[in-house]
mmCIF file of C-alpha atoms in Angstrom:
data_model
loop_
_atom_site.group_PDB
_atom_site.id
_atom_site.type_symbol
_atom_site.label_atom_id
_atom_site.label_comp_id
_atom_site.label_asym_id
_atom_site.label_seq_id
_atom_site.Cartn_x
_atom_site.Cartn_y
_atom_site.Cartn_z
ATOM 1 C CA MET A 1 -5.478 -17.211 2.783
ATOM 2 C CA PRO A 2 -3.603 -18.509 5.736
ATOM 3 C CA GLN A 3 0.614 -16.868 5.489
ATOM 4 C CA GLU A 4 2.498 -20.109 4.223
ATOM 5 C CA TYR A 5 5.295 -20.648 6.825
ATOM 6 C CA GLU A 6 7.743 -23.766 7.582
ATOM 7 C CA LYS A 7 6.180 -25.138 10.399
ATOM 8 C CA ASP A 8 9.518 -26.654 11.264
ATOM 9 C CA ALA A 9 11.763 -23.891 10.881
ATOM 10 C CA TYR A 10 11.081 -22.011 14.042
ATOM 11 C CA PRO A 11 9.195 -24.694 16.105
ATOM 12 C CA GLU A 12 6.904 -24.039 18.938
ATOM 13 C CA PRO A 13 8.365 -25.347 22.431
ATOM 14 C CA PRO A 14 6.485 -28.698 23.651
ATOM 15 C CA LYS A 15 2.916 -27.396 24.683
ATOM 16 C CA GLN A 16 2.889 -27.320 29.090
ATOM 17 C CA THR A 17 -0.947 -27.314 29.233
ATOM 18 C CA PRO A 18 -1.305 -29.669 32.636
ATOM 19 C CA VAL A 19 -3.792 -32.647 32.357
ATOM 20 C CA THR A 20 -7.130 -31.643 34.829
ATOM 21 C CA GLU A 21 -8.614 -34.600 36.881
ATOM 22 C CA LYS A 22 -12.258 -33.630 37.091
ATOM 23 C CA GLU A 23 -12.575 -33.468 41.003
ATOM 24 C CA THR A 24 -16.117 -31.834 41.464
ATOM 25 C CA THR A 25 -19.384 -33.213 39.598
ATOM 26 C CA LEU A 26 -20.085 -29.516 38.746
ATOM 27 C CA PRO A 27 -19.678 -28.873 34.660
ATOM 28 C CA ASN A 28 -16.466 -27.103 33.508
ATOM 29 C CA PRO A 29 -17.678 -23.533 31.664
ATOM 30 C CA ALA A 30 -14.171 -23.616 29.941
ATOM 31 C CA LEU A 31 -14.624 -27.030 28.914
ATOM 32 C CA ILE A 32 -18.553 -26.407 27.514
ATOM 33 C CA THR A 33 -16.992 -22.827 25.559
ATOM 34 C CA SER A 34 -14.600 -24.505 23.963
ATOM 35 C CA LYS A 35 -16.778 -27.184 23.079
ATOM 36 C CA LEU A 36 -18.891 -25.114 21.556
ATOM 37 C CA PHE A 37 -16.980 -23.087 19.606
ATOM 38 C CA TYR A 38 -15.644 -26.298 18.265
ATOM 39 C CA TYR A 39 -18.987 -27.057 16.929
ATOM 40 C CA SER A 40 -20.072 -24.074 15.772
ATOM 41 C CA VAL A 41 -16.992 -22.330 14.498
ATOM 42 C CA ASP A 42 -14.111 -24.680 13.745
ATOM 43 C CA LEU A 43 -16.055 -27.841 12.519
ATOM 44 C CA PRO A 44 -17.801 -25.773 9.526
ATOM 45 C CA VAL A 45 -14.604 -24.159 8.873
ATOM 46 C CA THR A 46 -12.486 -26.950 8.502
ATOM 47 C CA LYS A 47 -15.488 -28.672 6.178
ATOM 48 C CA PHE A 48 -15.846 -25.965 3.830
ATOM 49 C CA ARG A 49 -11.841 -25.326 3.476
ATOM 50 C CA GLU A 50 -11.691 -29.300 3.138
ATOM 51 C CA ILE A 51 -14.435 -28.926 0.137
ATOM 52 C CA ILE A 52 -12.601 -26.203 -1.661
ATOM 53 C CA ASP A 53 -8.996 -27.906 -1.414
ATOM 54 C CA GLY A 54 -10.844 -31.445 -2.949
ATOM 55 C CA ILE A 55 -12.110 -29.119 -6.031
ATOM 56 C CA ARG A 56 -8.934 -27.520 -6.180
ATOM 57 C CA GLY A 57 -6.618 -30.515 -5.749
ATOM 58 C CA LYS A 58 -6.577 -31.699 -9.159
ATOM 59 C CA ASN A 59 -4.407 -28.947 -10.738
ATOM 60 C CA LYS A 60 -1.650 -27.540 -9.005
ATOM 61 C CA TYR A 61 0.973 -25.527 -10.241
ATOM 62 C CA HIS A 62 3.584 -23.194 -8.644
ATOM 63 C CA TYR A 63 5.290 -20.242 -8.063
ATOM 64 C CA TYR A 64 9.092 -19.228 -7.582
ATOM 65 C CA HIS A 65 11.283 -17.168 -5.756
ATOM 66 C CA GLN A 66 13.261 -14.855 -8.278
ATOM 67 C CA ASN A 67 16.777 -14.532 -7.830
ATOM 68 C CA PHE A 68 18.444 -11.164 -8.946
ATOM 69 C CA ARG A 69 21.960 -11.017 -10.098
ATOM 70 C CA ARG A 70 24.052 -8.599 -8.080
ATOM 71 C CA VAL A 71 25.034 -5.502 -10.084
ATOM 72 C CA PRO A 72 28.205 -3.405 -9.577
ATOM 73 C CA ASP A 73 27.628 -0.964 -6.585
ATOM 74 C CA LEU A 74 26.757 2.774 -6.534
ATOM 75 C CA THR A 75 30.620 3.052 -4.948
ATOM 76 C CA GLU A 76 31.971 0.692 -7.967
ATOM 77 C CA CYS A 77 29.990 3.341 -10.715
ATOM 78 C CA VAL A 78 32.393 5.507 -13.073
ATOM 79 C CA GLU A 79 30.619 9.468 -12.589
ATOM 80 C CA GLY A 80 28.688 10.342 -15.274
ATOM 81 C CA ASP A 81 27.810 6.489 -16.022
ATOM 82 C CA TYR A 82 23.855 6.643 -15.436
ATOM 83 C CA LEU A 83 23.582 3.290 -16.495
ATOM 84 C CA CYS A 84 25.361 2.094 -14.006
ATOM 85 C CA TYR A 85 23.677 4.447 -11.524
ATOM 86 C CA TYR A 86 20.384 3.168 -12.680
ATOM 87 C CA GLU A 87 20.791 -0.624 -11.875
ATOM 88 C CA ALA A 88 23.000 0.554 -8.109
ATOM 89 C CA GLU A 89 19.505 2.215 -7.954
ATOM 90 C CA MET A 90 17.521 -0.570 -8.438
ATOM 91 C CA GLN A 91 19.952 -3.268 -6.473
ATOM 92 C CA TRP A 92 19.880 -0.481 -3.452
ATOM 93 C CA ARG A 93 15.924 -0.659 -3.752
ATOM 94 C CA ARG A 94 15.255 -4.202 -3.821
ATOM 95 C CA ASP A 95 17.852 -4.635 -0.561
ATOM 96 C CA PHE A 96 15.801 -1.921 0.994
ATOM 97 C CA LYS A 97 12.424 -3.981 0.599
ATOM 98 C CA VAL A 98 14.485 -7.317 1.653
ATOM 99 C CA ASP A 99 15.654 -5.570 4.737
ATOM 100 C CA GLN A 100 12.152 -4.283 5.751
ATOM 101 C CA GLU A 101 11.193 -7.893 5.346
ATOM 102 C CA ILE A 102 13.813 -9.185 7.726
ATOM 103 C CA LEU A 103 12.708 -6.573 9.946
ATOM 104 C CA LYS A 104 9.046 -7.478 9.951
ATOM 105 C CA ILE A 105 9.791 -11.194 10.214
ATOM 106 C CA MET A 106 11.838 -10.471 13.428
ATOM 107 C CA GLN A 107 9.154 -8.472 14.917
ATOM 108 C CA GLU A 108 6.653 -11.301 13.910
ATOM 109 C CA ARG A 109 9.119 -13.779 16.193
ATOM 110 C CA LEU A 110 8.953 -11.473 18.784
ATOM 111 C CA ARG A 111 5.083 -11.373 18.530
ATOM 112 C CA ALA A 112 5.038 -15.121 18.666
ATOM 113 C CA CYS A 113 7.181 -15.562 21.748
ATOM 114 C CA GLN A 114 5.219 -13.092 23.641
ATOM 115 C CA GLN A 115 2.048 -15.148 22.451
ATOM 116 C CA ARG A 116 3.092 -18.312 23.597
ATOM 117 C CA GLU A 117 5.122 -17.009 26.846
ATOM 118 C CA GLY A 118 1.726 -15.168 27.722
ATOM 119 C CA HIS A 119 2.711 -13.366 31.214
ATOM 120 C CA SER A 120 6.376 -15.163 31.482
ATOM 121 C CA TYR A 121 7.295 -13.058 28.252
ATOM 122 C CA VAL A 122 9.610 -10.990 30.099
ATOM 123 C CA GLN A 123 11.739 -13.620 31.190
ATOM 124 C CA ASN A 124 11.829 -16.421 28.430
ATOM 125 C CA CYS A 125 11.686 -13.933 25.576
ATOM 126 C CA ASP A 126 14.953 -12.373 26.040
ATOM 127 C CA SER A 127 17.235 -14.195 23.044
ATOM 128 C CA GLN A 128 14.300 -12.744 20.890
ATOM 129 C CA VAL A 129 14.271 -9.162 22.128
ATOM 130 C CA LYS A 130 17.944 -9.212 21.660
ATOM 131 C CA ASP A 131 18.250 -10.178 18.311
ATOM 132 C CA PHE A 132 15.205 -7.839 17.186
ATOM 133 C CA ASN A 133 16.751 -4.725 18.787
ATOM 134 C CA GLN A 134 20.072 -5.627 17.338
ATOM 135 C CA VAL A 135 18.220 -5.943 13.716
ATOM 136 C CA ALA A 136 15.886 -2.405 14.391
ATOM 137 C CA GLN A 137 19.330 -0.496 15.315
ATOM 138 C CA ALA A 138 21.184 -1.695 12.173
ATOM 139 C CA TYR A 139 18.055 -0.754 10.167
ATOM 140 C CA ASN A 140 17.827 2.443 11.551
ATOM 141 C CA SER A 141 21.773 3.081 11.306
ATOM 142 C CA ARG A 142 21.431 2.377 7.750
ATOM 143 C CA TYR A 143 17.755 3.444 6.699
ATOM 144 C CA GLY A 144 16.854 5.527 9.403
ATOM 145 C CA ASP A 145 16.184 8.917 8.628
ATOM 146 C CA LEU A 146 16.079 8.716 4.943
ATOM 147 C CA GLY A 147 12.114 9.770 4.651
ATOM 148 C CA ALA A 148 9.777 8.815 2.123
ATOM 149 C CA HIS A 149 12.441 9.770 -1.141
ATOM 150 C CA ALA A 150 14.673 7.568 -0.031
ATOM 151 C CA ASN A 151 17.408 6.993 -2.997
ATOM 152 C CA SER A 152 20.585 5.136 -2.956
ATOM 153 C CA ARG A 153 22.873 8.089 -3.385
ATOM 154 C CA ARG A 154 21.515 9.626 -0.225
ATOM 155 C CA CYS A 155 22.176 6.242 1.590
ATOM 156 C CA LEU A 156 25.826 6.208 0.766
ATOM 157 C CA MET A 157 25.833 9.559 2.124
ATOM 158 C CA LYS A 158 24.704 8.682 5.132
ATOM 159 C CA GLN A 159 26.939 6.080 5.881
ATOM 160 C CA LYS A 160 30.121 8.681 4.942
ATOM 161 C CA GLU A 161 28.300 10.745 7.607
ATOM 162 C CA ARG A 162 28.607 7.835 9.694
ATOM 163 C CA MET A 163 32.125 6.895 8.777
ATOM 164 C CA ILE A 164 33.216 10.232 9.696
ATOM 165 C CA GLU A 165 31.527 10.108 13.061
ATOM 166 C CA GLN A 166 33.449 7.180 13.579
ATOM 167 C CA GLN A 167 36.812 8.653 12.413
ATOM 168 C CA GLN A 168 36.179 11.818 14.279
ATOM 169 C CA LYS A 169 35.314 9.339 17.624
ATOM 170 C CA ALA A 170 38.870 7.753 17.301
ATOM 171 C CA MET B 1 -70.759 51.156 35.418
ATOM 172 C CA VAL B 2 -68.774 51.557 32.235
ATOM 173 C CA GLY B 3 -65.868 50.968 33.171
ATOM 174 C CA MET B 4 -67.289 47.978 34.950
ATOM 175 C CA SER B 5 -68.406 46.573 31.747
ATOM 176 C CA VAL B 6 -65.393 47.366 30.169
ATOM 177 C CA LEU B 7 -63.209 45.850 32.651
ATOM 178 C CA ARG B 8 -65.229 42.483 32.389
ATOM 179 C CA SER B 9 -65.266 42.494 28.807
ATOM 180 C CA ALA B 10 -61.222 43.243 28.837
ATOM 181 C CA ALA B 11 -61.236 40.206 31.261
ATOM 182 C CA ALA B 12 -63.045 38.118 28.353
ATOM 183 C CA LEU B 13 -60.946 39.152 25.988
ATOM 184 C CA ALA B 14 -57.842 38.009 28.036
ATOM 185 C CA ALA B 15 -59.376 34.754 29.328
ATOM 186 C CA ARG B 16 -60.014 33.993 25.357
ATOM 187 C CA LEU B 17 -56.675 34.988 24.602
ATOM 188 C CA ASN B 18 -54.370 33.013 27.345
ATOM 189 C CA PRO B 19 -56.547 30.339 27.982
ATOM 190 C CA VAL B 20 -55.668 29.185 32.042
ATOM 191 C CA LYS B 21 -55.628 25.942 32.594
ATOM 192 C CA ARG B 22 -58.612 24.958 34.503
ATOM 193 C CA VAL B 23 -57.366 22.487 37.009
ATOM 194 C CA SER B 24 -60.086 20.520 38.571
ATOM 195 C CA ALA B 25 -59.703 19.642 42.383
ATOM 196 C CA GLY B 26 -59.309 15.825 40.774
ATOM 197 C CA THR B 27 -55.810 16.560 38.900
ATOM 198 C CA LEU B 28 -54.553 18.465 42.125
ATOM 199 C CA LEU B 29 -54.495 15.707 44.419
ATOM 200 C CA SER B 30 -53.566 12.923 41.820
ATOM 201 C CA GLY B 31 -50.810 14.979 40.676
ATOM 202 C CA SER B 32 -50.486 12.252 37.512
ATOM 203 C CA ALA B 33 -51.092 13.324 33.879
ATOM 204 C CA LEU B 34 -54.617 15.177 33.075
ATOM 205 C CA ARG B 35 -56.836 12.203 32.185
ATOM 206 C CA THR B 36 -58.398 12.531 29.031
ATOM 207 C CA GLU B 37 -61.328 10.616 27.687
ATOM 208 C CA LYS B 38 -60.833 9.091 24.519
ATOM 209 C CA ALA B 39 -63.792 8.668 22.233
ATOM 210 C CA VAL B 40 -64.301 4.761 21.624
ATOM 211 C CA VAL B 41 -64.745 4.449 17.831
ATOM 212 C CA ARG B 42 -64.548 1.183 15.805
ATOM 213 C CA TYR B 43 -63.247 1.625 12.139
ATOM 214 C CA GLY B 44 -63.707 -0.497 9.561
ATOM 215 C CA SER B 45 -60.886 -0.031 8.274
ATOM 216 C CA HIS B 46 -56.741 0.520 9.194
ATOM 217 C CA GLY B 47 -58.106 3.798 11.682
ATOM 218 C CA LYS B 48 -58.276 7.258 10.517
ATOM 219 C CA LYS B 49 -56.334 7.931 7.183
ATOM 220 C CA MET B 50 -54.002 10.624 7.797
ATOM 221 C CA PHE B 51 -52.019 12.782 4.966
ATOM 222 C CA VAL B 52 -48.727 13.429 6.131
ATOM 223 C CA ILE B 53 -46.988 15.986 5.194
ATOM 224 C CA GLN B 54 -43.230 14.954 4.646
ATOM 225 C CA PRO B 55 -40.093 16.701 2.417
ATOM 226 C CA THR B 56 -39.198 14.876 -1.103
ATOM 227 C CA GLY B 57 -37.751 11.757 -0.945
ATOM 228 C CA TYR B 58 -37.559 11.405 -4.822
ATOM 229 C CA TYR B 59 -34.021 12.664 -5.378
ATOM 230 C CA ASP B 60 -32.665 11.058 -2.661
ATOM 231 C CA ARG B 61 -34.368 7.719 -3.445
ATOM 232 C CA ARG B 62 -33.336 8.021 -7.038
ATOM 233 C CA PHE B 63 -29.779 9.161 -6.388
ATOM 234 C CA LEU B 64 -29.317 5.663 -3.862
ATOM 235 C CA ASN B 65 -30.989 3.282 -7.059
ATOM 236 C CA LEU B 66 -28.144 4.797 -9.230
ATOM 237 C CA LEU B 67 -25.768 4.724 -6.974
ATOM 238 C CA LYS B 68 -26.370 0.508 -6.546
ATOM 239 C CA TYR B 69 -27.222 0.260 -9.831
ATOM 240 C CA TYR B 70 -23.782 1.543 -11.260
ATOM 241 C CA ILE B 71 -21.979 -0.114 -8.528
ATOM 242 C CA LEU B 72 -23.515 -3.412 -8.689
ATOM 243 C CA LEU B 73 -23.393 -3.207 -12.772
ATOM 244 C CA THR B 74 -19.585 -4.010 -12.131
ATOM 245 C CA GLY B 75 -19.471 -5.253 -8.959
ATOM 246 C CA ILE B 76 -21.551 -8.175 -9.232
ATOM 247 C CA PRO B 77 -19.434 -9.345 -12.286
ATOM 248 C CA ILE B 78 -15.864 -8.602 -10.551
ATOM 249 C CA ALA B 79 -17.310 -10.672 -7.401
ATOM 250 C CA VAL B 80 -18.700 -13.533 -9.419
ATOM 251 C CA ILE B 81 -15.123 -13.709 -11.397
ATOM 252 C CA VAL B 82 -13.277 -13.254 -8.532
ATOM 253 C CA THR B 83 -15.132 -16.133 -6.301
ATOM 254 C CA LEU B 84 -14.567 -18.029 -9.064
ATOM 255 C CA THR B 85 -11.013 -18.430 -9.246
ATOM 256 C CA ASN B 86 -10.700 -18.652 -6.210
ATOM 257 C CA VAL B 87 -12.867 -21.590 -5.664
ATOM 258 C CA PHE B 88 -11.866 -23.631 -8.511
ATOM 259 C CA ILE B 89 -8.433 -22.323 -9.673
ATOM 260 C CA GLY B 90 -6.732 -21.634 -6.424
ATOM 261 C CA GLU B 91 -3.888 -20.351 -5.528
ATOM 262 C CA ALA B 92 0.100 -21.011 -6.770
ATOM 263 C CA GLU B 93 2.467 -23.235 -4.340
ATOM 264 C CA LEU B 94 5.885 -22.181 -3.133
ATOM 265 C CA ALA B 95 8.281 -24.435 -4.995
ATOM 266 C CA GLU B 96 12.070 -24.731 -5.451
ATOM 267 C CA THR B 97 12.836 -23.200 -8.975
ATOM 268 C CA PRO B 98 13.818 -26.987 -10.771
ATOM 269 C CA GLU B 99 17.436 -26.935 -12.373
ATOM 270 C CA GLY B 100 18.088 -25.451 -15.604
ATOM 271 C CA TYR B 101 14.975 -24.420 -15.682
ATOM 272 C CA GLU B 102 13.843 -20.796 -15.991
ATOM 273 C CA PRO B 103 10.381 -19.614 -14.778
ATOM 274 C CA GLU B 104 8.739 -17.545 -17.254
ATOM 275 C CA TYR B 105 8.284 -13.949 -15.862
ATOM 276 C CA TRP B 106 4.855 -14.720 -14.698
ATOM 277 C CA GLU B 107 5.348 -17.538 -13.117
ATOM 278 C CA TYR B 108 6.431 -15.411 -10.065
ATOM 279 C CA TYR B 109 3.385 -14.500 -8.644
ATOM 280 C CA LYS B 110 0.788 -16.616 -6.417
ATOM 281 C CA HIS B 111 -2.662 -15.464 -7.576
ATOM 282 C CA PRO B 112 -3.933 -16.336 -10.694
ATOM 283 C CA ILE B 113 -5.798 -13.242 -11.167
ATOM 284 C CA THR B 114 -1.981 -11.329 -10.791
ATOM 285 C CA ARG B 115 -0.507 -14.055 -12.998
ATOM 286 C CA TRP B 116 -3.154 -13.666 -15.919
ATOM 287 C CA ILE B 117 -3.088 -9.786 -15.820
ATOM 288 C CA SER B 118 1.030 -10.024 -15.567
ATOM 289 C CA ARG B 119 0.845 -12.636 -18.551
ATOM 290 C CA ASN B 120 -1.690 -10.646 -20.962
ATOM 291 C CA ILE B 121 -1.787 -6.983 -20.023
ATOM 292 C CA LEU B 122 1.876 -5.716 -18.208
ATOM 293 C CA ASP B 123 5.039 -6.315 -20.303
ATOM 294 C CA ASP B 124 7.699 -8.383 -19.057
ATOM 295 C CA PRO B 125 9.608 -6.754 -16.083
ATOM 296 C CA ALA B 126 13.193 -7.117 -17.349
ATOM 297 C CA LYS B 127 11.418 -5.863 -20.789
ATOM 298 C CA ASP B 128 10.535 -2.751 -18.270
ATOM 299 C CA TYR B 129 13.579 -2.627 -16.814
ATOM 300 C CA GLU B 130 15.709 -2.552 -20.365
ATOM 301 C CA LYS B 131 12.833 0.039 -21.689
ATOM 302 C CA MET B 132 13.915 2.196 -18.614
ATOM 303 C CA MET B 133 17.734 1.640 -19.363
ATOM 304 C CA ALA B 134 16.931 2.636 -23.116
ATOM 305 C CA LEU B 135 15.535 5.959 -22.119
ATOM 306 C CA VAL B 136 18.712 6.755 -19.663
ATOM 307 C CA HIS B 137 21.113 5.635 -22.469
ATOM 308 C CA ASN B 138 19.479 8.241 -24.643
ATOM 309 C CA GLU B 139 19.430 10.908 -22.132
ATOM 310 C CA GLN B 140 23.057 10.188 -21.209
ATOM 311 C CA GLU B 141 24.134 10.368 -24.700
ATOM 312 C CA LYS B 142 22.647 13.704 -25.267
ATOM 313 C CA ARG B 143 24.084 14.944 -21.919
ATOM 314 C CA GLN B 144 27.678 13.628 -23.361
ATOM 315 C CA MET B 145 27.170 15.178 -26.630
ATOM 316 C CA ARG B 146 25.953 18.395 -24.897
ATOM 317 C CA ASN B 147 29.031 18.940 -22.958
ATOM 318 C CA MET B 148 31.029 17.833 -25.310
ATOM 319 C CA HIS B 149 29.635 20.778 -27.879
ATOM 320 C CA LEU B 150 30.284 23.347 -24.628
ATOM 321 C CA GLU B 151 33.791 22.266 -24.316
ATOM 322 C CA VAL B 152 34.337 22.378 -27.905
ATOM 323 C CA ARG B 153 32.518 25.984 -27.799
ATOM 324 C CA ARG B 154 35.441 27.083 -25.112
ATOM 325 C CA HIS B 155 38.284 25.484 -26.822
ATOM 326 C CA MET B 156 37.777 26.961 -30.094
ATOM 327 C CA ARG B 157 36.905 30.209 -28.895
ATOM 328 C CA GLN B 158 40.434 30.670 -26.739
ATOM 329 C CA LYS B 159 42.541 29.136 -29.179
ATOM 330 C CA GLY B 160 40.200 30.517 -32.425
ATOM 331 C CA ASP B 161 41.543 28.085 -34.680
ATOM 332 C CA GLY B 162 38.229 25.912 -35.160
ATOM 333 C CA PRO B 163 35.555 26.513 -37.314
ATOM 334 C CA TRP B 164 33.692 28.338 -35.521
ATOM 335 C CA TYR B 165 35.101 31.986 -33.781
ATOM 336 C CA HIS B 166 37.229 32.989 -36.521
ATOM 337 C CA TYR B 167 35.921 36.002 -38.553
ATOM 338 C CA ASP B 168 36.420 36.369 -42.652
ATOM 339 C CA THR B 169 38.718 38.977 -43.646
ATOM 340 C CA LEU B 170 39.801 39.756 -46.915
ATOM 341 C CA ASP B 171 41.924 37.812 -49.243
ATOM 342 C CA LYS B 172 45.561 39.418 -49.115
ATOM 343 C CA SER B 173 46.351 39.606 -52.698
ATOM 344 C CA LEU B 174 43.154 41.995 -53.079
ATOM 345 C CA ILE B 175 44.842 44.533 -50.983
ATOM 346 C CA PHE B 176 47.012 47.070 -52.717
ATOM 347 C CA SER B 177 50.454 47.991 -51.145
ATOM 348 C CA GLY B 178 51.795 50.076 -54.151
ATOM 349 C CA HIS B 179 52.226 54.015 -53.724
ATOM 350 C CA LYS B 180 48.394 55.894 -53.546
ATOM 351 C CA ALA B 181 47.445 58.967 -55.518
ATOM 352 C CA THR B 182 47.411 60.951 -52.008
ATOM 353 C CA PRO B 183 50.058 60.065 -49.187
ATOM 354 C CA ASP B 184 46.990 59.790 -46.373
ATOM 355 C CA ASP B 185 46.133 56.803 -47.954
#
């Protein structure tokens, strides 16, 4: 099934394909191949999907986005309170997953920009590249070398190291 | 004479043992393969029946048949069920949570089969979370009890005034402190 996304969220720029006027009587091979593709692949697939949607259209049901409550962090836990540790750990894992998805979305945007622009992506995709670099750097500094057995505690230790380094630099 | 006959018989033996290709004049000039003359025979059947000797394919064929059977035994029902759910029931659509409505725990998934599994087979994730929290709580209590036990032991050993680490001594009233018979008692 295709990925669902709001088409109005990141609108594509208007298409800039020029209107070609036919100047010769020779047939245009690109037009022929596109028509061939349309009739042999595009039309049957669309028809099939419409049939299936017609069958499925009667009982529509929904799924929702789950929002989790925020719980106290690992830094706000009393030492020895393992319940607090557990909740903080679970919250950290959820945040880790969310950050991974954010990174994937930035990558997807960059890829879409490159696909849209074609060969002129070097010049036109600047803002996307900047945003992606920023997000990737932030992700790296926070979750970078934690490895497969990443832990909220190890992440906290990494943050401590970063703060120590910053202090030593200043 | 005898040598000649011996030589002739030896030559005959050699000729029989190593057949030399008789190169005729026609083939020397043409340079292509030797022209073999095929016998023109017309069969009423599908040609000469050959007894082809091959290694047995019984075990391989049996294995492949059994493999296909056992894979398709559950594969076909699963494929049918998945196809029918995808065609007739279809996936859910993302919607905003309505005001004041708390969705059931299976309503957070998209595919109908995932929803079914979550509803009928698995427990509520909140329940799983609470189960884990219960285990953690038990272990925490055990740890606290053990730590306290060790600390109390340490205190009692140091101070010596607890129910442990004191050894029963004689009752003072049992000690006779009067004059003894000999001066060394």
